[in-house]
mmCIF file of C-alpha atoms in Angstrom:
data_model
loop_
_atom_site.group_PDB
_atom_site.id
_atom_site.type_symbol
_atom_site.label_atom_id
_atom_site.label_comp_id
_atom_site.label_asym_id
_atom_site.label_seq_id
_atom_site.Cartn_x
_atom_site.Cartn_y
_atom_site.Cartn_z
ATOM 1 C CA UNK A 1 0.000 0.000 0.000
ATOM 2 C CA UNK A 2 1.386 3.505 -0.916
ATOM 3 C CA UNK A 3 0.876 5.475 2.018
ATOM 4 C CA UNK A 4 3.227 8.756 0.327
ATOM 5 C CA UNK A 5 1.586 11.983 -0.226
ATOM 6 C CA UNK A 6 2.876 14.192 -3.258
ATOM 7 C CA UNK A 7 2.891 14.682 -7.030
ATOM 8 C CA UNK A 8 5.495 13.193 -8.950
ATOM 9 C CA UNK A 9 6.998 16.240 -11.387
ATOM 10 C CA UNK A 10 10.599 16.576 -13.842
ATOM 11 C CA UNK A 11 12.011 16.790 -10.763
ATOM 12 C CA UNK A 12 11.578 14.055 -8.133
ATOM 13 C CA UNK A 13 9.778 10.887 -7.990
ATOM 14 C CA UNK A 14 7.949 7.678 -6.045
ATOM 15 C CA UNK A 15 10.158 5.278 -5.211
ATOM 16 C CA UNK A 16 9.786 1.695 -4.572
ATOM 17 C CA UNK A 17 10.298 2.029 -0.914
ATOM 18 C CA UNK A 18 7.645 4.852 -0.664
ATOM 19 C CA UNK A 19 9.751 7.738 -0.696
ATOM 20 C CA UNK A 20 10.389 10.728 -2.999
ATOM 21 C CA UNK A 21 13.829 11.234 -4.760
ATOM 22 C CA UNK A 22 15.179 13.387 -6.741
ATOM 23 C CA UNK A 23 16.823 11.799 -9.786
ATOM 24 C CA UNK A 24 20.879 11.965 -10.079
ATOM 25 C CA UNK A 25 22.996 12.799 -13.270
ATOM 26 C CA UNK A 26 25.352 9.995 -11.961
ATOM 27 C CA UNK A 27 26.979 8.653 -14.538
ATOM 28 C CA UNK A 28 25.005 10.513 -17.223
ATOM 29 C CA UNK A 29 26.572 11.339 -20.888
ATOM 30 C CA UNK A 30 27.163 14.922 -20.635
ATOM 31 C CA UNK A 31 29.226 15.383 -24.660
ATOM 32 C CA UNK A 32 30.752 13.245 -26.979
ATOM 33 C CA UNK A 33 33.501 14.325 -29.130
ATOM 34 C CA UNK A 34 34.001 11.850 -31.989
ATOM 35 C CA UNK A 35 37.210 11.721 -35.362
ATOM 36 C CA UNK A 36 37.014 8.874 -37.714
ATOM 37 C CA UNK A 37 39.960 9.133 -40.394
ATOM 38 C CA UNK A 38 41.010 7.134 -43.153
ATOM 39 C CA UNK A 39 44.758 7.143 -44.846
ATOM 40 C CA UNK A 40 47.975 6.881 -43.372
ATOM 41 C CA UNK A 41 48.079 9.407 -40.618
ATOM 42 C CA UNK A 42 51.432 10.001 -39.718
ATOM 43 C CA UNK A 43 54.702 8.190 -39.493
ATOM 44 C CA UNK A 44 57.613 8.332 -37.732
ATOM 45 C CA UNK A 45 61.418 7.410 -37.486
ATOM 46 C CA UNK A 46 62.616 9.431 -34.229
ATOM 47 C CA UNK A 47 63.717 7.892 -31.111
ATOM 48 C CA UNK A 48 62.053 10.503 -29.458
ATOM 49 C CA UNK A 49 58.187 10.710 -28.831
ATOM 50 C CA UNK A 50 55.860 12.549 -31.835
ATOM 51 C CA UNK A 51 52.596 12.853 -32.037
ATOM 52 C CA UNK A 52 51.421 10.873 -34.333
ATOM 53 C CA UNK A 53 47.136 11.301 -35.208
ATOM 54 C CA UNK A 54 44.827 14.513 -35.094
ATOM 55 C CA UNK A 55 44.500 15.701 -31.305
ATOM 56 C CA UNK A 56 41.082 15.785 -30.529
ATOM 57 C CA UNK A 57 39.908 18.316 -27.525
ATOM 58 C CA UNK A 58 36.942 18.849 -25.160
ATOM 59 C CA UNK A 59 35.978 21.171 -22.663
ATOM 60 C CA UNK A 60 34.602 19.300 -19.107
ATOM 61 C CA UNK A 61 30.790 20.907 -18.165
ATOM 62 C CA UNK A 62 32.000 20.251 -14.191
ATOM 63 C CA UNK A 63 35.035 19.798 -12.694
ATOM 64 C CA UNK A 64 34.118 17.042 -11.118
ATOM 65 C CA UNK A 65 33.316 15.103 -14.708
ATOM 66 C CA UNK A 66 35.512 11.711 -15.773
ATOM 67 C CA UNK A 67 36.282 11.906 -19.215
ATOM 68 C CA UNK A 68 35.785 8.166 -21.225
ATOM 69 C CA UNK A 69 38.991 8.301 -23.510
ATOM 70 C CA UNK A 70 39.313 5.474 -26.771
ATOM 71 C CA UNK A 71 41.489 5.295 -29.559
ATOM 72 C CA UNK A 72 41.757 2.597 -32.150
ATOM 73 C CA UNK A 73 44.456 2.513 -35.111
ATOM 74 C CA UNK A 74 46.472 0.082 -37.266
ATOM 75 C CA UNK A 75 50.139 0.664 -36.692
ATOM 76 C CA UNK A 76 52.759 -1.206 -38.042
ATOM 77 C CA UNK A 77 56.336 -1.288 -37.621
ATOM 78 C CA UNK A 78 58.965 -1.423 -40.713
ATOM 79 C CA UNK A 79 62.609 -2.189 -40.263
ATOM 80 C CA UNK A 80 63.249 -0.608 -43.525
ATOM 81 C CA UNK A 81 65.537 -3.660 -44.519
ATOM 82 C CA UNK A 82 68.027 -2.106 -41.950
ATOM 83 C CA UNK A 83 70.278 -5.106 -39.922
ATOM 84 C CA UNK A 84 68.780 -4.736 -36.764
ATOM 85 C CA UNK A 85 67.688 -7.497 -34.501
ATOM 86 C CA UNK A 86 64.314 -6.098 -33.440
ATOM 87 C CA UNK A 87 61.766 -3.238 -34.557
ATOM 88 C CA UNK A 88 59.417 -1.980 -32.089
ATOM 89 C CA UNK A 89 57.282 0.980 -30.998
ATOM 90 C CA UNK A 90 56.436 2.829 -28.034
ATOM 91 C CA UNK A 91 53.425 4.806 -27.671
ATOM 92 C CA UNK A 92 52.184 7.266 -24.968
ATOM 93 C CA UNK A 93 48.404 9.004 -24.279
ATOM 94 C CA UNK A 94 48.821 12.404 -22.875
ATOM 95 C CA UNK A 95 46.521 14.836 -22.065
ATOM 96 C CA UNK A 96 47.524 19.171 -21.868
ATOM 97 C CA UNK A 97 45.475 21.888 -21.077
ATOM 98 C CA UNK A 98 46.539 26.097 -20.092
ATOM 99 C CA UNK A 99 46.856 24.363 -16.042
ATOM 100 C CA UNK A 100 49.426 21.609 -16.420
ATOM 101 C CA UNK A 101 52.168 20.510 -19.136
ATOM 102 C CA UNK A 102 51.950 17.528 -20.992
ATOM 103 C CA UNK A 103 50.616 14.530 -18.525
ATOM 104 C CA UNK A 104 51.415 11.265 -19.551
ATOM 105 C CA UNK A 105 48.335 8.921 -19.392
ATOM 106 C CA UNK A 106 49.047 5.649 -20.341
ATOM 107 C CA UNK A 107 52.110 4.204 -22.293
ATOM 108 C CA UNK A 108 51.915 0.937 -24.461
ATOM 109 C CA UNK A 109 55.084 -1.342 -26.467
ATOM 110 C CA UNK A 110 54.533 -3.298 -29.402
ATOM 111 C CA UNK A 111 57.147 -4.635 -31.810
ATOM 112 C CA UNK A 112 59.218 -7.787 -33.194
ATOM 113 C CA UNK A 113 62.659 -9.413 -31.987
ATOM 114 C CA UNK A 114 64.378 -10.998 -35.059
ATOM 115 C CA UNK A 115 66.663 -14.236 -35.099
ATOM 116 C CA UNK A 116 68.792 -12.601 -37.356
ATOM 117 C CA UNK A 117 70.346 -8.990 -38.715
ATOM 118 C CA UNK A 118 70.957 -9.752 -42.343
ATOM 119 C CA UNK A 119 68.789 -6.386 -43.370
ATOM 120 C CA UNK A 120 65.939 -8.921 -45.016
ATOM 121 C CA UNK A 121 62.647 -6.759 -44.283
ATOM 122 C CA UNK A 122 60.564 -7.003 -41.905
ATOM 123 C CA UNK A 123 56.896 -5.327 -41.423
ATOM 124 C CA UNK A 124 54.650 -5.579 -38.218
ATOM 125 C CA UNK A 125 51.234 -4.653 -38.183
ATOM 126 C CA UNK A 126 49.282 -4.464 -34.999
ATOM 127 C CA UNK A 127 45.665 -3.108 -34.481
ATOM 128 C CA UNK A 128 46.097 -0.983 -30.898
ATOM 129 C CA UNK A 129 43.838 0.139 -28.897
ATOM 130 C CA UNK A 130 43.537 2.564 -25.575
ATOM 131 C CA UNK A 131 40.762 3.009 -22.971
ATOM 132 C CA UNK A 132 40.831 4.826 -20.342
ATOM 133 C CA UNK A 133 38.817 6.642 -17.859
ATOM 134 C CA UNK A 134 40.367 10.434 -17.378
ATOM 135 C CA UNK A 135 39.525 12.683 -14.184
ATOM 136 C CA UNK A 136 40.757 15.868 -15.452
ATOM 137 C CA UNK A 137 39.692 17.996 -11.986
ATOM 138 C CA UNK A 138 38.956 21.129 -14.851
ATOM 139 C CA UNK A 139 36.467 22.937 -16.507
ATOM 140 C CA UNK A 140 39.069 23.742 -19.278
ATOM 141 C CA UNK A 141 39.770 22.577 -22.356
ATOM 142 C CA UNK A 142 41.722 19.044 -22.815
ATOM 143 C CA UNK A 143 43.741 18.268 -25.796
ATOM 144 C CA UNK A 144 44.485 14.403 -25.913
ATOM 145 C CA UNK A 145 47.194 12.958 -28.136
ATOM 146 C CA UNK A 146 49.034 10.233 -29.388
ATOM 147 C CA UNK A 147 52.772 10.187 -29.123
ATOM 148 C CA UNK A 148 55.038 7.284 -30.739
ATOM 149 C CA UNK A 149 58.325 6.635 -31.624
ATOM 150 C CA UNK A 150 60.933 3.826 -32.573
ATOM 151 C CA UNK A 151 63.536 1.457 -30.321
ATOM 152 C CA UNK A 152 65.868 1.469 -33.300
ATOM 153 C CA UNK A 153 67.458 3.917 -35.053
ATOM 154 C CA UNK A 154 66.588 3.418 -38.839
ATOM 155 C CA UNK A 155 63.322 1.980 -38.437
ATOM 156 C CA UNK A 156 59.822 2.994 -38.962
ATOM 157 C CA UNK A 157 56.643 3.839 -36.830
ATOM 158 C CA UNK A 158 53.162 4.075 -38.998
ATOM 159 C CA UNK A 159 49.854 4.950 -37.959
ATOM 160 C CA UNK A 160 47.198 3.533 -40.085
ATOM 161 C CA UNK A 161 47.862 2.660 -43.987
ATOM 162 C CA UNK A 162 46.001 3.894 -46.916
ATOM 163 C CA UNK A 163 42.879 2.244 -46.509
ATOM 164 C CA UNK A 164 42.452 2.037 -42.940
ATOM 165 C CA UNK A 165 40.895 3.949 -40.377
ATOM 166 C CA UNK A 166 41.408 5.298 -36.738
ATOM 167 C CA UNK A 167 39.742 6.855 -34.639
ATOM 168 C CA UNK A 168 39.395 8.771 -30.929
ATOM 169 C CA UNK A 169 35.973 9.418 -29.375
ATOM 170 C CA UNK A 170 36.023 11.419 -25.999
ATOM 171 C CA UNK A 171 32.668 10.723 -23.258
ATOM 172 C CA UNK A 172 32.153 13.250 -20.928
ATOM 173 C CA UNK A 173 30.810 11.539 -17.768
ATOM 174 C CA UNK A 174 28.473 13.172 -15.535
ATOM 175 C CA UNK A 175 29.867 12.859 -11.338
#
């Protein structure tokens, strides 16, 4: 039997233990920012970290938000016939806005160790992937990017090849 007294309106309700509530935003979608690209995006032979893919950005509605980060790309690694014993690649997430420098989110390591150096050439390709839950403390805007580079000098760091795609889609998370 109900025994509550009110009128339910936009903002509160009945519950099932006979009690108004007001309804939360908890974990509500508050934005979405979204890139899908095709083509080879960027490459790289440094042994220092470049960004390699378009930098997407949005601005938090609270400062308490969580930001749902995901990336997706085909990479591949070349050793560019060099006589090496191994070609890998390192990647890094990082996030910047006007409060802090460059804040390294997440790092990841893919590659190939070889049984042999005669320069024959060798090509790895590797879907890769990132998800992660951000909690930026800002109402500012976020850049997030994707840094790579090589282990070897004279090898080769690719992101994506002609015909495929990757892409970054940002979630704003209600508190």
């Amino acid at each position: 039997e109900l025994s509550a007294t009110g009128t339910a309106s936009s903002s509160t309700f009945l519950r099932g233990d006979n009690t108004w509530a007001t309804p939360s935003d908890i974990g509500k979608i508050k934005q979405v920012v979204s890139i899908r690209q095709t083509g080879q995006s960027a490459n790289t032979s440094s042994t220092s970290y470049v960004a390699l893919h378009t930098s997407p950005t949005i601005t938090p509605s609270a400062t308490s938000s969580k930001i749902l980060v995901m990336w997706n790309a085909w990479v591949y690694c070349d050793n560019n016939n060099a006589s090496v014993t191994r070609t890998d690649s390192m990647y890094q997430l990082t996030k910047n806005h006007s409060s802090i420098s460059e804040t390294v989110l997440f790092q990841s390591f893919f590659g190939n160790v070889f049984t042999e150096n005669s320069g024959m050439d060798w090509i790895k390709y590797e879907n890769q992937s990132i998800i992660l839950v951000d909690e930026p403390s800002t109402t500012e805007e976020i850049t997030y990017t994707i840094n790579g580079k090589v282990g070897e000098t004279g090898t080769s760091l690719y992101v994506a090849d002609g015909s495929s795609s990757r892409a970054w889609t940002l979630i704003e998370l209600a508190p």
